[in-house]
Coordinates of C-alpha atoms and ligand atoms in Angstrom, one line a residue:
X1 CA 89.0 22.9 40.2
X2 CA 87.5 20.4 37.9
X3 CA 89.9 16.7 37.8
X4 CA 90.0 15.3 34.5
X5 CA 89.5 11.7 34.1
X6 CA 87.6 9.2 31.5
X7 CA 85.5 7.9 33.5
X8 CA 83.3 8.2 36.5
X9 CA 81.0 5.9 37.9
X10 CA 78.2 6.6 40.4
X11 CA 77.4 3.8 43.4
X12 CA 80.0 1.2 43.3
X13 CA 77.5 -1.4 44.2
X14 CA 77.0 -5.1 42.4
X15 CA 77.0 -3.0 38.9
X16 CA 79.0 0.2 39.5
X17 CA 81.9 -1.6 41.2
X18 CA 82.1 -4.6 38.4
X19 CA 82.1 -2.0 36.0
X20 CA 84.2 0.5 37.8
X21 CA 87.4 -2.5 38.5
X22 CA 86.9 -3.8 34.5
X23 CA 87.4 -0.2 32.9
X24 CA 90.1 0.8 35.3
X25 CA 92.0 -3.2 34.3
X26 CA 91.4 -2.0 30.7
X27 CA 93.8 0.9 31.6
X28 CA 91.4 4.2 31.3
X29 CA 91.1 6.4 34.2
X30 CA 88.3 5.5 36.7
X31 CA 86.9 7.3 39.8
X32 CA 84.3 5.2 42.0
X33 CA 82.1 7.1 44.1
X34 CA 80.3 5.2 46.5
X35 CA 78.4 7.0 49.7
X36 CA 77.8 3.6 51.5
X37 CA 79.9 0.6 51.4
X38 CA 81.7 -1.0 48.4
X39 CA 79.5 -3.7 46.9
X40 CA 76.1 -2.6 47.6
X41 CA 72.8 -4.2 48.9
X42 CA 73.9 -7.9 47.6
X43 CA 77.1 -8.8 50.1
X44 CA 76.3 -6.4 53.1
X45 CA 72.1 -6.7 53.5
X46 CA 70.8 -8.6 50.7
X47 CA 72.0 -12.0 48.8
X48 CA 74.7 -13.3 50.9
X49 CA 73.7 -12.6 54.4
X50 CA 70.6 -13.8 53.7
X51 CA 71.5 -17.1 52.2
X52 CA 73.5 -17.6 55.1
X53 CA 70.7 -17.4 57.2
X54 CA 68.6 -19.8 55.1
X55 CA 71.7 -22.2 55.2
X56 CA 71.2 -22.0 59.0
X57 CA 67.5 -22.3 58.9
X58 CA 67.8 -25.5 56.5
X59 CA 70.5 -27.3 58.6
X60 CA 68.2 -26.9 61.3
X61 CA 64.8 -28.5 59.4
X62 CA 67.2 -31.2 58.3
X63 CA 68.0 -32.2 61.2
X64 CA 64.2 -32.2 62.4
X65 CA 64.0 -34.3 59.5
X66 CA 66.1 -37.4 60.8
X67 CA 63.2 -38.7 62.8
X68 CA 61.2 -39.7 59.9
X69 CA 64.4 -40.6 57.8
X70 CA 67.3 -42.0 60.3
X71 CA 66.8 -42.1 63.8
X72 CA 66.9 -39.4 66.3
X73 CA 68.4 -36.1 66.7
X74 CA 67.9 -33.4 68.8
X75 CA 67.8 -29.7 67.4
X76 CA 68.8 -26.3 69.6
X77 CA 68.3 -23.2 67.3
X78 CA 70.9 -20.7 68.2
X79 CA 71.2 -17.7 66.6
X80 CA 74.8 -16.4 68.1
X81 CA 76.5 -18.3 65.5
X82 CA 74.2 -17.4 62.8
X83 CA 74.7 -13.5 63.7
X84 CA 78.3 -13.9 64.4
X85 CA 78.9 -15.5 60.6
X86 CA 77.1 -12.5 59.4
X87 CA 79.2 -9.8 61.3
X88 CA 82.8 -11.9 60.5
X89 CA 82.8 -14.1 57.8
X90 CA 79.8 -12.4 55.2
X91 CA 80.3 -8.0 56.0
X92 CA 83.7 -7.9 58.1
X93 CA 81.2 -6.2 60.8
X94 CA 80.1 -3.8 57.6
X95 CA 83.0 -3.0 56.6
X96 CA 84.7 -2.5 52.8
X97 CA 87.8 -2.2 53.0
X98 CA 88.6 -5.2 51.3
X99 CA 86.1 -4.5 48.6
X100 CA 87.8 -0.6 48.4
X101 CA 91.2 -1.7 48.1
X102 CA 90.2 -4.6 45.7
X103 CA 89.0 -1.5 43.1
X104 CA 92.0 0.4 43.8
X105 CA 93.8 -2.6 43.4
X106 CA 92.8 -2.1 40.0
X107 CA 94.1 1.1 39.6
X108 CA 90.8 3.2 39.8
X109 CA 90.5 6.1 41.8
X110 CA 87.7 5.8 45.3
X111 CA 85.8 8.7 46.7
X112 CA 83.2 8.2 49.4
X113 CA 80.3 10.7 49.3
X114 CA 77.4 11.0 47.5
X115 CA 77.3 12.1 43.9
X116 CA 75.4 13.9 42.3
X117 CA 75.6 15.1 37.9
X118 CA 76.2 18.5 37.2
X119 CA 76.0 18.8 33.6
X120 CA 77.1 16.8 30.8
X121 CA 80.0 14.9 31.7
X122 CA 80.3 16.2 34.7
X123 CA 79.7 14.9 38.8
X124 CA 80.4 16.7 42.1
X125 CA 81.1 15.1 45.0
X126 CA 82.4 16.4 48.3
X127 CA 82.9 19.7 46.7
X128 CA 85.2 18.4 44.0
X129 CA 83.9 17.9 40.6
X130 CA 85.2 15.3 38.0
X131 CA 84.7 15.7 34.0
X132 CA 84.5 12.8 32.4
X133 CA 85.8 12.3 28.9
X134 CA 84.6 9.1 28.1
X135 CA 81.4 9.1 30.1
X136 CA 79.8 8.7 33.2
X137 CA 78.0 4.9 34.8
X138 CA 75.1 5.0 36.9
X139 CA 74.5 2.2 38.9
X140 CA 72.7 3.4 41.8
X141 CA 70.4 0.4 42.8
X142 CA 67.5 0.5 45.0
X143 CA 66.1 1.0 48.1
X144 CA 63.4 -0.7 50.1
X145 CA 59.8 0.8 49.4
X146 CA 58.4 2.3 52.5
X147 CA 54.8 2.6 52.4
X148 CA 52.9 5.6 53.4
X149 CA 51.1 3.6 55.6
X150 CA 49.3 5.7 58.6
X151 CA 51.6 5.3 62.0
X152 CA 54.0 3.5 60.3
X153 CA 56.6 6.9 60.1
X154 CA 59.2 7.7 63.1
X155 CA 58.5 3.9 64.6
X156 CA 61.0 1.2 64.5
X157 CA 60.1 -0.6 61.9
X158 CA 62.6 -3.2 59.9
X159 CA 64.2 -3.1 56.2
X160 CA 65.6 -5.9 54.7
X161 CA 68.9 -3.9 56.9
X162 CA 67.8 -4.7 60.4
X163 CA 66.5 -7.5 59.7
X164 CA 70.1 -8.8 58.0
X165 CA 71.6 -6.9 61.1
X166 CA 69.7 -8.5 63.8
X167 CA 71.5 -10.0 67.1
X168 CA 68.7 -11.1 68.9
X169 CA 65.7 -12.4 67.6
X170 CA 62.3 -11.6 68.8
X171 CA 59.4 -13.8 69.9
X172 CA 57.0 -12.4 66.8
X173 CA 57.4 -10.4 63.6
X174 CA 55.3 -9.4 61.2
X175 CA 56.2 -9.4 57.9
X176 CA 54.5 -6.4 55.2
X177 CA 55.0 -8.3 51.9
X178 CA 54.9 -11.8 50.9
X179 CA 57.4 -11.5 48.2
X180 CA 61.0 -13.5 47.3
X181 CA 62.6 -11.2 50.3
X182 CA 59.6 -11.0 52.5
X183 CA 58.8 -15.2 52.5
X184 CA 62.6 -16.1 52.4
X185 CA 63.4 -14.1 56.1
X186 CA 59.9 -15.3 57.1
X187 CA 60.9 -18.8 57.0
X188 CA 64.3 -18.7 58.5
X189 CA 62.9 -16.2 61.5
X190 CA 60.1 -19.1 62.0
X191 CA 62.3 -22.2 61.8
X192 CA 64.5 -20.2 64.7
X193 CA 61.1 -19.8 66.8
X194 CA 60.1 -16.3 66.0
X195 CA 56.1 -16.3 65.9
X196 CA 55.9 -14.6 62.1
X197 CA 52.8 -13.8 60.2
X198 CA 52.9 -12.2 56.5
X199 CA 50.6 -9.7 55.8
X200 CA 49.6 -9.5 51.6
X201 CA 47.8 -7.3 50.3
X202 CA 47.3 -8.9 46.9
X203 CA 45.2 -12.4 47.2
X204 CA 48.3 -14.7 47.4
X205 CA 51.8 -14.6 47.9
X206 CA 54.5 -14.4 45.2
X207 CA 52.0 -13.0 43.4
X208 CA 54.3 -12.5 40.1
X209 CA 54.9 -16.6 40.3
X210 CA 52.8 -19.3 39.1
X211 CA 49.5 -19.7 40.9
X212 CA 51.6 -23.6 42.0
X213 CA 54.0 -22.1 43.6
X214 CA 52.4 -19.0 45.5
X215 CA 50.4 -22.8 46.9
X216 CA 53.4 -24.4 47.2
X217 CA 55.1 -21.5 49.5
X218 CA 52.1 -21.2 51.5
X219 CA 52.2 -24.8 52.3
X220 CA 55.4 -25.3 52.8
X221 CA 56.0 -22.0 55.2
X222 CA 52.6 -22.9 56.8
X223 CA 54.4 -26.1 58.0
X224 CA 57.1 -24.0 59.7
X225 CA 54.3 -22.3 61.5
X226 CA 54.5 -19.0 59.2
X227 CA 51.0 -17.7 59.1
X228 CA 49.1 -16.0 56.3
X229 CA 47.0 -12.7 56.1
X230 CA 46.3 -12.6 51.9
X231 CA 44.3 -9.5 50.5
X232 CA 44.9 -7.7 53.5
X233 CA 46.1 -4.2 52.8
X234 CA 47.6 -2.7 55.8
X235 CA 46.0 0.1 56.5
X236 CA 47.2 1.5 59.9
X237 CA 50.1 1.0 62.3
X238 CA 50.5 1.0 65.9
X239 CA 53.3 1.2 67.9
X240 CA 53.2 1.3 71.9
X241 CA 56.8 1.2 72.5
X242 CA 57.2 -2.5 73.0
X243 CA 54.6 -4.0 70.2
X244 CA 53.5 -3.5 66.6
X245 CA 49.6 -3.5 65.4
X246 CA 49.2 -3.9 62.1
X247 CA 45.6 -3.1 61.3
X248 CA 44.6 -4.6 58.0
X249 CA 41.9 -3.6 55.9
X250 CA 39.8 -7.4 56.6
X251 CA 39.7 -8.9 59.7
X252 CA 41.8 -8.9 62.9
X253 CA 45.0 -6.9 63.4
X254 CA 48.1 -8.4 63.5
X255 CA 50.7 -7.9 66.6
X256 CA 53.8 -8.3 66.5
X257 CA 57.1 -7.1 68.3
X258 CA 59.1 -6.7 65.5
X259 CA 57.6 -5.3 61.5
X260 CA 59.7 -6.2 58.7
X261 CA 58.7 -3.8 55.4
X262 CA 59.2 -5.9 52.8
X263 CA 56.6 -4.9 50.1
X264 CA 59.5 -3.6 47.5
X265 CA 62.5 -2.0 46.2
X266 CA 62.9 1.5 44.5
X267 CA 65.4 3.3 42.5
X268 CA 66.0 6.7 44.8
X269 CA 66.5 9.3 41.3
X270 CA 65.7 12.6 42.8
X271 CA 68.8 13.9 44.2
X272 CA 71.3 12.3 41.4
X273 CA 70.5 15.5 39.9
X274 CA 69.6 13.4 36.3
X275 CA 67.8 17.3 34.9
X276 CA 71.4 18.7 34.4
X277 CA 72.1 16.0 31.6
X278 CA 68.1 16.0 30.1
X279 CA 67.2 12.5 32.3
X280 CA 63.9 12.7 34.0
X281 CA 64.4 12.5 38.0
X282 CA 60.7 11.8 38.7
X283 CA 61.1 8.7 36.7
X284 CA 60.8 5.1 38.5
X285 CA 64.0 3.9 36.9
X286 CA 66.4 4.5 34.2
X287 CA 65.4 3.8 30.6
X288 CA 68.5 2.0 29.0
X289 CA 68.7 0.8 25.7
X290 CA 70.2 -2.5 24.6
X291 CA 73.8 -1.4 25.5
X292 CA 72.9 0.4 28.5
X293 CA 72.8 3.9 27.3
X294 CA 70.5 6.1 29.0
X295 CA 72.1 9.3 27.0
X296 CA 75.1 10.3 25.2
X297 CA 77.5 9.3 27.4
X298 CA 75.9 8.0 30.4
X299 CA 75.3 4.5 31.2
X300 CA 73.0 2.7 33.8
X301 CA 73.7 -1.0 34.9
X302 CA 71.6 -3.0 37.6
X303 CA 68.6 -2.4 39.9
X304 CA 68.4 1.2 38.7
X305 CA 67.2 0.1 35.3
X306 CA 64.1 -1.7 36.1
X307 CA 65.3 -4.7 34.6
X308 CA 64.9 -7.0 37.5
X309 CA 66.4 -6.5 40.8
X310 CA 69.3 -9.2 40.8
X311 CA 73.0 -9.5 41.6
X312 CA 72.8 -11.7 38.0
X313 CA 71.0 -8.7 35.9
X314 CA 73.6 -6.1 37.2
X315 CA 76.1 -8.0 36.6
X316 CA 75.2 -9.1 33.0
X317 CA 74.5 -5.4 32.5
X318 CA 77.5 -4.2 33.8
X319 CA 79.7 -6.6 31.2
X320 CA 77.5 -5.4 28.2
X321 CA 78.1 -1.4 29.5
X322 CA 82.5 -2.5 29.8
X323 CA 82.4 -3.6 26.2
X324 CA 79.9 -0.9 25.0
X325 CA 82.1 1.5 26.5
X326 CA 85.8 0.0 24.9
X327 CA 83.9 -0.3 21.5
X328 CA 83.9 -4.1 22.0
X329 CA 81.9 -6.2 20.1
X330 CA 79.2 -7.8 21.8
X331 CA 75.8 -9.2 21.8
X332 CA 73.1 -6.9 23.2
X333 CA 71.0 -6.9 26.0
X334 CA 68.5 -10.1 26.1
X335 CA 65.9 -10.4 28.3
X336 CA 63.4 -13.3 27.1
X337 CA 65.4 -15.8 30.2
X338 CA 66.0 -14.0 32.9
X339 CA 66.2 -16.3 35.6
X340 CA 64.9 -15.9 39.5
X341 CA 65.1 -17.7 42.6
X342 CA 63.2 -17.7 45.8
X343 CA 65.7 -19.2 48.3
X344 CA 62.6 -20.3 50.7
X345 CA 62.9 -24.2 51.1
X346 CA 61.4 -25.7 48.4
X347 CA 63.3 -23.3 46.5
X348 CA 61.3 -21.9 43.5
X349 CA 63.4 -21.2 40.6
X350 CA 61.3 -19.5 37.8
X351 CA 62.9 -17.9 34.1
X352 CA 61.0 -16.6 31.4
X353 CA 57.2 -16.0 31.3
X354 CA 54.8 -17.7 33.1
X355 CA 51.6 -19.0 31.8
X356 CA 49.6 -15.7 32.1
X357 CA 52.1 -13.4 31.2
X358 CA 52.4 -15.9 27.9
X359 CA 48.7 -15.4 27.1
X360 CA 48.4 -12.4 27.6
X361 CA 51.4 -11.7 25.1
X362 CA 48.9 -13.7 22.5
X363 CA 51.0 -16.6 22.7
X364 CA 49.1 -20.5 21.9
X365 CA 50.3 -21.3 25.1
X366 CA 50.6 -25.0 26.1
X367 CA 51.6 -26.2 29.7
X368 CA 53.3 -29.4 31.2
X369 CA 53.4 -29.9 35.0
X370 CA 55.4 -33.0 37.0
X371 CA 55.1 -32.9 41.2
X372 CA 58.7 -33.9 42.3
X373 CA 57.2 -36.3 45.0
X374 CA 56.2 -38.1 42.2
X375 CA 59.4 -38.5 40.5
X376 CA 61.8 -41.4 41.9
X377 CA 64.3 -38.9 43.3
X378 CA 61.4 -37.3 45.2
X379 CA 60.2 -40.2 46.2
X380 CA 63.6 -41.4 47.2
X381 CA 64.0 -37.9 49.0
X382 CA 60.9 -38.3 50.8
X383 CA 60.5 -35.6 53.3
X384 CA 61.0 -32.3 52.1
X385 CA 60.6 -33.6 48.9
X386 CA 57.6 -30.6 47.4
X387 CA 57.9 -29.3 44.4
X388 CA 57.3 -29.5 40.6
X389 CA 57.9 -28.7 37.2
X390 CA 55.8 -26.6 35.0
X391 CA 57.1 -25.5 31.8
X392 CA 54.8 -22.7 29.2
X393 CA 55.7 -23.7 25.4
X394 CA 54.8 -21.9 22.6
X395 CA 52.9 -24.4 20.7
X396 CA 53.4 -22.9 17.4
X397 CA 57.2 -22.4 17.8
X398 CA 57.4 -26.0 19.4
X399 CA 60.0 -24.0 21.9
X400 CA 60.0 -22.7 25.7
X401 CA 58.8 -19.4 26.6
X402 CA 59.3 -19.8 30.6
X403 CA 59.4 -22.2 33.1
X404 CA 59.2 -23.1 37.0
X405 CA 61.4 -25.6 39.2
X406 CA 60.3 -25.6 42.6
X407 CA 61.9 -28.4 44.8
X408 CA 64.9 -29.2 47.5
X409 CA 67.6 -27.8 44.8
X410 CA 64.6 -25.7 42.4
X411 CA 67.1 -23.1 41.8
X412 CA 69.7 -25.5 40.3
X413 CA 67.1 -27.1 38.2
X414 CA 66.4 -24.3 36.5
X415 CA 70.0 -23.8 34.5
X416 CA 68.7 -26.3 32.1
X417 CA 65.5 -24.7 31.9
X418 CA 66.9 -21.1 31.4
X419 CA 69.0 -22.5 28.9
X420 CA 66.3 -23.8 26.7
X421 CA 64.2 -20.6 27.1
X422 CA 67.2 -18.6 26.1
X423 CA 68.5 -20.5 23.2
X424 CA 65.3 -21.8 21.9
X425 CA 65.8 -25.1 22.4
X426 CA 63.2 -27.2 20.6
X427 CA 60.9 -29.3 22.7
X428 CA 61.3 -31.9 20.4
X429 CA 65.2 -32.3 21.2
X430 CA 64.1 -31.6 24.4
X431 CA 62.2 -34.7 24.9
X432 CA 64.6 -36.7 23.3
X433 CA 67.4 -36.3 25.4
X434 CA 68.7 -38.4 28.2
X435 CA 68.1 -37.2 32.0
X436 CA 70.6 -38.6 34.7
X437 CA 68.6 -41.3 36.7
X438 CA 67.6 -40.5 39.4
X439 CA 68.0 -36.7 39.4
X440 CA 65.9 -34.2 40.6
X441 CA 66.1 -32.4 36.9
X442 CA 64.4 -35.5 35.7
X443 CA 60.9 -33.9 36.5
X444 CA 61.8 -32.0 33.2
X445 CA 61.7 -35.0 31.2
X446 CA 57.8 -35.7 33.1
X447 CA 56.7 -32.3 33.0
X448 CA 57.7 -32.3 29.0
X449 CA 55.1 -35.6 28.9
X450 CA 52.8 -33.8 30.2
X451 CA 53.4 -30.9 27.3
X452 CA 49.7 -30.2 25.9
Ligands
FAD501 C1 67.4 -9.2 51.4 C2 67.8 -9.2 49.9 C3 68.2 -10.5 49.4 C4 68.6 -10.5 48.1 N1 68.9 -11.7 47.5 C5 69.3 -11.8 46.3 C6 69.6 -13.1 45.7 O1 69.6 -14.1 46.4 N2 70.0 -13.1 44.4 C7 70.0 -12.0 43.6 O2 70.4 -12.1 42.4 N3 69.7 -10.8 44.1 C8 69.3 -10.7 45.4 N4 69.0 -9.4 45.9 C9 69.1 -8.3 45.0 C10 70.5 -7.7 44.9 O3 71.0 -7.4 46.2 C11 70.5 -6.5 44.0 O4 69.9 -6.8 42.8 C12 71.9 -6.0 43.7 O5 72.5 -5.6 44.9 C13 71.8 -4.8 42.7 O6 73.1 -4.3 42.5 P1 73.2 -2.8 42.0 O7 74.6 -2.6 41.8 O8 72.2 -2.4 41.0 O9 72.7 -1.9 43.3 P2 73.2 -1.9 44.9 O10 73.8 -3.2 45.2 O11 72.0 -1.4 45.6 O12 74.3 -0.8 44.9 C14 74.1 0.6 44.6 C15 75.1 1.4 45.4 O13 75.0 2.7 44.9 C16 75.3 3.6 46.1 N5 74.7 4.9 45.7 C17 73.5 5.2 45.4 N6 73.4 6.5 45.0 C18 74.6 7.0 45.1 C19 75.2 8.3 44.9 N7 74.5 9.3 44.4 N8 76.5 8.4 45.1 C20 77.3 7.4 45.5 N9 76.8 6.2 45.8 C21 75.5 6.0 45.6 C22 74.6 2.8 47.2 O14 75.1 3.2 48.4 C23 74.9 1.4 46.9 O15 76.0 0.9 47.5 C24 68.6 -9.3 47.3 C25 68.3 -8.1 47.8 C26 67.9 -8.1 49.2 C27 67.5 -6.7 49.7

């Protein structure tokens, strides 16, 4: 029997289930399919349990930090509490049933299996099969890349899900990947007392950063004793049953008792069954125009549209795919200031284009750079005080085509940044505005000096 309804939407993660509980508000027909938990990567492995762990991990080099600031404290890492925070307060011990009855709560319709598109219209799941009237979402998301690295197969190696998941810590880890996810449980593992090395096979780490702050990282995660392998392509794995060997292409392996995979994420297309409504499954993503339409009446929102994998894109996507879909008025999609955040400590908030990716586009490119340590609220700050501020003009539009904040709060820095980028702020107001003395979002107004 085929159930009638107007619409269905496929993985209620981040995207799916913003978009799922909005349409079914808006009073049409929803069913939610889902084959994992309600809310996807972000809340259960990804952005929440991870910032509590780098809360944890930054309380901790606070605290180290009151000898040189206030006297004398003594630090104990622990990770029980950490852990337990995880399981009770962050996943309900990865469960959704909140997050379930919150979308039924909403009057849309929850299955749990896998779905998979059997036509136009049309998506099985658990033997039933819905037609949808209005149209079908995708928002799928990703998964984490794993390598076909020799050895590496049918040994206990770590996602992003273990690693989220972990009770006990162990005395080393090695870490495959230096990028945001790879250097951000790299530093909170090594300010708890794991022994972590990051192995990169590109020549530095956050390689699709600035060239300051892939430095910046490695400085500041040197300093918690995280160490380094760049250009080193992995090239083998051992496992004895007790210890990892990661044997890199230059120079000595690496051992390790634990091997976090953290070199990527990837949309998972081939069993959605996208052939049955003229959507290549072989793709990398899926191709969405500015409304989110991959095809007549099929949608994609999030990580599964190569747009950037963030909790911020799906969710932008997802409220441009609701009014798309009730023929609301809107503007379209806008990517020019998309922003990202590495939560390591300096954070390093980055939105827009960075100086190579502007000259490459043919831009007249012209840079400004301010170290935060040099501003008075980094000097004030004093330890822990890295970072900087580089913004990437176009000189010929006299506006902002990207930026960087690095610092202790480089992610909230950027808002202003991101702003300017995305309404084409001239640098000329920009300069002439007042900046609260003595903020860290001062090192704007310095950078802008520095604008040549
Ligand atoms: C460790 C880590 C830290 C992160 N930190 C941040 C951060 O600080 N800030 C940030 O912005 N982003 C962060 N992210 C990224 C963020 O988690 C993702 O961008 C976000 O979850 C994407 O949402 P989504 O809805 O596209 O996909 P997901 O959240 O991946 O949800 C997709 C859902 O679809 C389901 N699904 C897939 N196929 C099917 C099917 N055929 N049938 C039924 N269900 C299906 C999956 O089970 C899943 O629940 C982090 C990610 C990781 C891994």
């Amino acid at each position: 029997m085929v159930r009638q309804v107007d619409i269905v939407v496929v993985g209620l993660g981040v995207g799916g289930e913003e978009v799922a509980g909005k349409l079914a508000e808006a009073g049409l027909s929803v069913v939610g399919i889902e084959h994992n938990l309600v809310g996807g990567e972000c809340p259960y492995w990804g952005c929440v349990p991870s910032k509590m762990m780098i809360r944890a991990g930054n309380a901790l080099t606070e605290a180290r930090r009151v000898e040189q600031l206030a006297g004398q404290a003594q630090v104990e890492p622990d990770w029980a509490p950490v852990a337990k925070r995880i399981r009770e307060e962050a996943t309900d011990t990865w469960d959704d049933t909140v997050a379930v009855e919150r979308f039924t709560g909403k009057g849309g319709q929850f299955v749990r299996g896998y779905g998979t598109l059997v036509g136009p219209g049309r998506v099985e799941v658990g033997g039933e099969v819905y037609e949808a009237r209005r149209g079908i979402v995708l928002g799928t998301g990703t998964s984490a890349v794993i390598p076909p690295i020799e050895g590496l197969s049918g040994t206990p190696y770590w996602t992003n899900r273990e690693a989220i998941e972990v009770e006990e810590l162990p005395t080393s880890l090695a870490v495959l990947g230096g990028g945001a996810i790879g250097l951000e449980l790299a530093q909170v593992f090594a300010r708890f007392g794991v022994r972590v090395t990051v192995i990169e096979a590109l020549d530095r780490i956050l390689a699709l950063e600035e060239p300051e702050s892939s430095e910046l990282a490695t400085k500041a995660l040197g300093r918690d004793g995280v160490e380094f392998r760049t250009g080193a392509r992995a090239e083998r794995i051992g496992y004895d049953g007790g210890e990892f060997t990661v044997h890199v292409e230059s120079g000595a392996p690496v051992v390790a008792e634990k091997l976090l995979v953290a070199i990527g994420r990837r949309a998972q297309l081939g069993e959605l069954g996208l052939e049955s409504v003229g959507l290549d499954s072989a793709a990398e993503q899926i191709e969405v125009d500015e409304r989110m339409r991959a095809g007549a009446a099929i949608w994609a929102v999030g990580d599964v549209t190569g747009h950037g994998a963030f909790t911020h894109m799906a969710m932008y996507q997802a409220g441009i795919a609701v009014r798309d879909i009730l023929g609301q008025e809107g503007p379209p999609a806008d990517y020019r200031a998309v922003p990202r955040v590495t939560f390591t400590d300096p954070e390093i908030g980055g939105v827009g284009l960075t100086e190579a990716q502007a000259r490459e586009r043919g831009i007249p490119v012209r840079t400004g750079l301010a170290q935060v340590p040099s501003s008075a609220r980094g000097w004030i700050h004093k330890v822990g005080n890295d970072g900087f501020v580089k913004l990437v003009a176009d000189a010929e539009r006299g506006v902002l085509v990207g930026a960087t904040s690095a610092g202790p709060v480089g992610g909230e820095v950027l808002a202003p940044l991101t702003l300017a980028v995305k309404a084409e702020v001239p640098v000329e107001t920009l300069r002439h505005m007042i900046y609260a003395y003595p903020t860290f979002h001062r090192a704007i107004e310095d950078s802008l000096r520095d604008l040549r």
